[in-house]
Coordinates of C-alpha atoms in Angstrom, one line a residue:
X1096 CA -47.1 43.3 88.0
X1097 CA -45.4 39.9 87.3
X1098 CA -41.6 40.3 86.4
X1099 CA -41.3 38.0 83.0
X1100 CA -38.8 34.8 83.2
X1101 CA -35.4 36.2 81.7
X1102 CA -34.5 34.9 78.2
X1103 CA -31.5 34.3 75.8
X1104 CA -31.5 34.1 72.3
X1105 CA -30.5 31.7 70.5
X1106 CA -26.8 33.7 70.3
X1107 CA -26.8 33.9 73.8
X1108 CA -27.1 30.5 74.5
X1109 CA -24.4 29.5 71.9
X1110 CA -22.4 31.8 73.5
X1111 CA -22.7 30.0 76.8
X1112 CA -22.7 26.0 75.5
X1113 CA -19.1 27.5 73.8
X1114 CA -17.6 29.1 77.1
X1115 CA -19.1 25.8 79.0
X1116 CA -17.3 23.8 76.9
X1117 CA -14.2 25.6 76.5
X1118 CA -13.9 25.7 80.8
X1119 CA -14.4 21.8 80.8
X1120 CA -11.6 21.2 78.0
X1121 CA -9.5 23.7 79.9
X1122 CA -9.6 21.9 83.2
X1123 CA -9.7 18.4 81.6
X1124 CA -12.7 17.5 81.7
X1125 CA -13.0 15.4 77.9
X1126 CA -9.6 14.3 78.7
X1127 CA -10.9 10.4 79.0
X1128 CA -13.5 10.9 76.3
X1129 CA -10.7 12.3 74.1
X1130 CA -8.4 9.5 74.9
X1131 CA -11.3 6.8 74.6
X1132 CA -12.2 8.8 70.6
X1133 CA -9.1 8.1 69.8
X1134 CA -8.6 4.6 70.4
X1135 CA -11.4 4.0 68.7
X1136 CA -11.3 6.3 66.0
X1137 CA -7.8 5.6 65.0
X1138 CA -8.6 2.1 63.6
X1139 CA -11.5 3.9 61.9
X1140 CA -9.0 6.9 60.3
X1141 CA -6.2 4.2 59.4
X1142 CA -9.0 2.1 57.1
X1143 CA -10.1 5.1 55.9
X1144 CA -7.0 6.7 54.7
X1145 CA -6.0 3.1 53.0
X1146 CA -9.3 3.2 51.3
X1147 CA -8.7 7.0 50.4
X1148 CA -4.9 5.9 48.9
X1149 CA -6.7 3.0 47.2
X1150 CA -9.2 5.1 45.9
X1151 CA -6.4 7.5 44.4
X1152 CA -4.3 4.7 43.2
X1153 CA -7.3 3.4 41.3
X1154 CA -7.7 6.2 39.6
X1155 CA -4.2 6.9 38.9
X1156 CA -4.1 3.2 37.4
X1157 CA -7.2 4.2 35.4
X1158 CA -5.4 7.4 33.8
X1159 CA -2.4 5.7 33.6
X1160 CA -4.0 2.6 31.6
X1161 CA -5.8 5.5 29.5
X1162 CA -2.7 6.8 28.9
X1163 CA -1.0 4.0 27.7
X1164 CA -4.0 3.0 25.4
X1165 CA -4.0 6.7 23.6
X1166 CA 0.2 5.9 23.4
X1167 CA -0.2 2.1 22.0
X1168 CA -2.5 3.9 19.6
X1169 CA -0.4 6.7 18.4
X1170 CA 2.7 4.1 18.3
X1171 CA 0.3 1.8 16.4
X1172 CA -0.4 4.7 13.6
X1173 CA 3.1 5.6 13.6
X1174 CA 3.4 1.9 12.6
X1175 CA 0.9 1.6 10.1
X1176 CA 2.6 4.7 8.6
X1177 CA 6.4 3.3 8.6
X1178 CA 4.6 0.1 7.0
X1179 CA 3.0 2.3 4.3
X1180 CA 5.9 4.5 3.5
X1181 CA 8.3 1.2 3.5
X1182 CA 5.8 -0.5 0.8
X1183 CA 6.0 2.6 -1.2
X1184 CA 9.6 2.8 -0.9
X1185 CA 9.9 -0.9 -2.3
X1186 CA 7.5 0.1 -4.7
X1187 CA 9.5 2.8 -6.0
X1188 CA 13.0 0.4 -6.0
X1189 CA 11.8 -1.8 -7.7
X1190 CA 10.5 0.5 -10.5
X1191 CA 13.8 2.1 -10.6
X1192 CA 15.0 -1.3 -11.2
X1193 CA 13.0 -2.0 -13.9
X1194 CA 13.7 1.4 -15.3
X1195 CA 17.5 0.1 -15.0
X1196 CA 16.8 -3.2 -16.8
X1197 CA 14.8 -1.3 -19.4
X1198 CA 18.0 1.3 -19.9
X1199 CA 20.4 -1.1 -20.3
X1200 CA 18.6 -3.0 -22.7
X1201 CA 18.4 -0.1 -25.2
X1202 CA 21.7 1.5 -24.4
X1203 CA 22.9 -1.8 -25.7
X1204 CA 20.8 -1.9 -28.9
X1205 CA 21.5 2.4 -29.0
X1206 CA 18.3 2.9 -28.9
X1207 CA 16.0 5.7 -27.5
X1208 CA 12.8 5.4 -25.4
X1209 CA 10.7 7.2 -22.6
X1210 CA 9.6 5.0 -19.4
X1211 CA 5.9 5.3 -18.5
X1212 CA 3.9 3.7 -16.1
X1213 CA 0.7 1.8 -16.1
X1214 CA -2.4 3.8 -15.3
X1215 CA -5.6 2.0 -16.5
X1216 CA -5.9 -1.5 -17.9
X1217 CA -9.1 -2.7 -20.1
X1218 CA -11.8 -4.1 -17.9
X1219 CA -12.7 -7.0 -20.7
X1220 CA -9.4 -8.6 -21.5
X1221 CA -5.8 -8.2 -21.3
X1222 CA -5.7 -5.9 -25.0
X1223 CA -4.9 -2.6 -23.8
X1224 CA -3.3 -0.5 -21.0
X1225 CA -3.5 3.3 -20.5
X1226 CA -0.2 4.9 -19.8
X1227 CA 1.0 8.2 -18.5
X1228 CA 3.0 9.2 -21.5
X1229 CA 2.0 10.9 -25.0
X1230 CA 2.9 13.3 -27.5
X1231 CA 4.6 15.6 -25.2
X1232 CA 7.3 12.8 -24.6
X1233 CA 7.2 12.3 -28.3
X1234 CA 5.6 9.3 -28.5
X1235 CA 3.7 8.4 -31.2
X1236 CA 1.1 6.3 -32.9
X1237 CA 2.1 3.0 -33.8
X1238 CA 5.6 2.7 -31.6
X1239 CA 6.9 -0.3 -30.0
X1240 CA 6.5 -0.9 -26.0
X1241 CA 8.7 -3.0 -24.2
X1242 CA 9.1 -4.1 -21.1
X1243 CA 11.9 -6.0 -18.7
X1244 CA 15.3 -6.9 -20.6
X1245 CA 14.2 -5.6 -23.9
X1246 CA 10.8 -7.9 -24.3
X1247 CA 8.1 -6.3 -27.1
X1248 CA 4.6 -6.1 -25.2
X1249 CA 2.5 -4.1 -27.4
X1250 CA 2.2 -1.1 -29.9
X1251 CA 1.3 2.6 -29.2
X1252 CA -2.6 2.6 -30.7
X1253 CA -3.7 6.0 -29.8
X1254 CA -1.8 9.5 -28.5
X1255 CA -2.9 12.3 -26.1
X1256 CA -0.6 15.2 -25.2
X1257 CA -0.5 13.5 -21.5
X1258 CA -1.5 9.5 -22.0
X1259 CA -1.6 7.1 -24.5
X1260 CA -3.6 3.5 -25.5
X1261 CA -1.4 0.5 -26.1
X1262 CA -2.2 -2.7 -27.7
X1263 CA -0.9 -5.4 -26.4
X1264 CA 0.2 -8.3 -28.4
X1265 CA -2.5 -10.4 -26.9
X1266 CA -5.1 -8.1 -28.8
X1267 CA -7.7 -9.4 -31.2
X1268 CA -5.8 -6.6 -34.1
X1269 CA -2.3 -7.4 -33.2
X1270 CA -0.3 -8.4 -36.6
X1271 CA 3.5 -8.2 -36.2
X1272 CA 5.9 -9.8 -38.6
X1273 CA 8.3 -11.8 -37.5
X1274 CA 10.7 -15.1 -37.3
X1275 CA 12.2 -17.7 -35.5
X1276 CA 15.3 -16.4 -34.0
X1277 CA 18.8 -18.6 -35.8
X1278 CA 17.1 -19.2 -38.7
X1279 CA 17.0 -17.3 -42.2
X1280 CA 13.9 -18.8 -43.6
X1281 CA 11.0 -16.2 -44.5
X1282 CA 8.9 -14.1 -41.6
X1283 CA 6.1 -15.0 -39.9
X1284 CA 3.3 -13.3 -38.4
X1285 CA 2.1 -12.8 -34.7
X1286 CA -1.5 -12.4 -33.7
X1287 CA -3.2 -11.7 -30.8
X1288 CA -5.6 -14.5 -29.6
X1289 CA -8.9 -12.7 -27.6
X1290 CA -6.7 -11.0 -24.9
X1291 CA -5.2 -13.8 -23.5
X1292 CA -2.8 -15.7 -26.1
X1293 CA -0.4 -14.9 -29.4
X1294 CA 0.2 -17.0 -32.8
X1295 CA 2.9 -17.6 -35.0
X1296 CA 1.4 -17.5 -38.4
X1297 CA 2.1 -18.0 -41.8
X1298 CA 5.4 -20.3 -41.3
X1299 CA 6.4 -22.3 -44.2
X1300 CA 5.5 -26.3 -44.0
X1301 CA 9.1 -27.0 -44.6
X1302 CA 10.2 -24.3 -41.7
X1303 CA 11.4 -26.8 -38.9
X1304 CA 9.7 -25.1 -35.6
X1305 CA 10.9 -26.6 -32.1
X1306 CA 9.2 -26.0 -28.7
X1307 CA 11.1 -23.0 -27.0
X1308 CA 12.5 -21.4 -30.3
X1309 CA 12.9 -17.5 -29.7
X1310 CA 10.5 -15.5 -31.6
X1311 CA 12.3 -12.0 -32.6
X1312 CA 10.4 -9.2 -34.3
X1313 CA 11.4 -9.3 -38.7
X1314 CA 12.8 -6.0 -40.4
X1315 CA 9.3 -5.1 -41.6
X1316 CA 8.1 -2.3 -40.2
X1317 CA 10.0 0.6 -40.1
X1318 CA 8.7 1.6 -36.2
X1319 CA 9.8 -1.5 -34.9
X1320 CA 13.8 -2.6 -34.8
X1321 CA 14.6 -6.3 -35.7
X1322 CA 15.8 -8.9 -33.1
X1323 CA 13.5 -7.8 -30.2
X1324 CA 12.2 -10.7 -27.9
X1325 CA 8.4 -11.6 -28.5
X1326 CA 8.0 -14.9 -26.8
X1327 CA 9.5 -18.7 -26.8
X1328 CA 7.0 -21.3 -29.3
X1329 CA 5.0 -23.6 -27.2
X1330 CA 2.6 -26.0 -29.1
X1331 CA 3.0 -26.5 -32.8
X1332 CA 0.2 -27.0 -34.8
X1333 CA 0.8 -28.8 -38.3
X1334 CA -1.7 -29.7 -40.6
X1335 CA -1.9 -32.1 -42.9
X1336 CA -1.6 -30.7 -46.5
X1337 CA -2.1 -27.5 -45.6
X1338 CA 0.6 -24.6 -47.1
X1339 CA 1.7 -23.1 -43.7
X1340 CA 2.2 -24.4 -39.8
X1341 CA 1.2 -22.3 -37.2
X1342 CA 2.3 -22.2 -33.3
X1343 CA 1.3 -21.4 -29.7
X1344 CA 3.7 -18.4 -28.1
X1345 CA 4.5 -18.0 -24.3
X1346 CA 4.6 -14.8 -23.3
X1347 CA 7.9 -13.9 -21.7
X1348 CA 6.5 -11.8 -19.4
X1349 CA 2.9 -11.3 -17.5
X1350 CA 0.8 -9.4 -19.9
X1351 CA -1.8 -8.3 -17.4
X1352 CA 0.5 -7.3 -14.1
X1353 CA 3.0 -4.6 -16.2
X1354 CA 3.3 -1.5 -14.5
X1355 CA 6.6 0.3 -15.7
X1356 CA 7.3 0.2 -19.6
X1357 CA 9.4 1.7 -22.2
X1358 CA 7.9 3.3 -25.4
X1359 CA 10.8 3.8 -28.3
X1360 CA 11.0 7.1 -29.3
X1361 CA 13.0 9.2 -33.1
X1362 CA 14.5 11.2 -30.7

């Protein structure tokens, strides 16, 4: 009977390649292969760990740009905000100073009034503004508005508990008695010209009227005090035979950009 060829399994013969290799190393065997590996490996590793470093640099940069964008961002909101909050903050100064003006103005004259603001404006014409005042700050149908340093703008037309309509002078239906100021002849009357102008009405012929006279409200109507400030005369229109004279008014102040007002009040 044949004897069979002796074999190892694939264990075996990792066991032995292993010990092999391990008795070479041990008596020096790869020494010179070692040596030669690492002269020319070592150019190799150094290029490899600079491209490794650059590779973790780059993305250091990239989270550090990212970074820096989400910051100029933030920094850029925070702005926006500071910008908002400092426009509001004018807003409100210079509201108070109006409020001020407005105060002094009827402190002088010992008079008594309610500020309001502007909330809605008439999308046709410069005739009426909404405010955010009414009867439960006493105000009532038919009172005077002012604005600035004691300047009549318009007259209470309707009342809610919370808002009210005003007619401005510039109003189709305004009709306010009044006269030049520094003279004693007899009243004229203001009306409203389509939104966007007054006239002074009804003047006497012989009444002498000069560009830039004062026009001043008459005592006539038991709402509205004497002496306030309408507007300055600016063209005057005399006719030829005719009974009365009649003139252009400036506003003194811009109709259609009021935001802060005063409404007299009784009480």
């Amino acid at each position: 009977m044949a004897q069979r060829p002796l074999r190892f399994s694939a264990i075996g013969r990792a066991i032995v390649v292993v010990f092999g290799l391990s008795l070479l190393t041990a008596v020096g065997f790869f020494q010179p292969v070692q040596r030669l590996a690492v002269h020319v490996l070592a150019p190799v590793g150094r290029v490899a760990h600079r491209l490794v470093e650059g590779t973790n640099l780059a993305f250091k940069d990239r989270r550090e740009n990212q970074d820096v964008a989400v910051e100029n961002t933030q920094l850029k909101d925070q702005v926006l905000l500071l910008e908002l909050e400092r426009a509001a903050l004018n807003q409100q100064l210079a509201e108070l100073k109006v409020l001020r003006t407005e105060q002094t103005f009827l402190d002088r004259r010992s008079l008594k009034g309610t500020g309001v603001r502007v909330i809605g404006r008439s999308q046709a014409s410069s005739q009426r503004v909404l405010i955010d005042g009414g009867s439960d700050q006493k105000i009532l149908r038919g009172a005077p508005v002012l604005a600035g340093d004691g300047v009549l703008v318009g007259v209470v037309e309707d009342v809610q508990p919370a808002t009210a309509s005003v007619r401005l002078l510039t109003a189709d239906s305004t009709s306010i008695a009044v006269r030049v100021r520094d003279q004693a002849g007899p009243p004229g009357v203001v009306v409203g010209e389509r939104g966007v102008g007054m006239r002074l009405t009804l003047v006497p012929q012989n009444e002498k009227l000069e560009k830039g006279q004062a026009v001043i409200t008459a005592d006539a109507d038991p709402q509205i005090p004497s002496g306030i400030l309408i507007g300055t005369l600016s063209t005057i229109d005399v006719a030829p035979g005719a009974l009365f004279q009649s003139a252009s008014l400036l506003p003194l102040l811009p109709l259609d950009r009021l935001n802060i007002l005063t409404v007299l009040t009784a009480a």
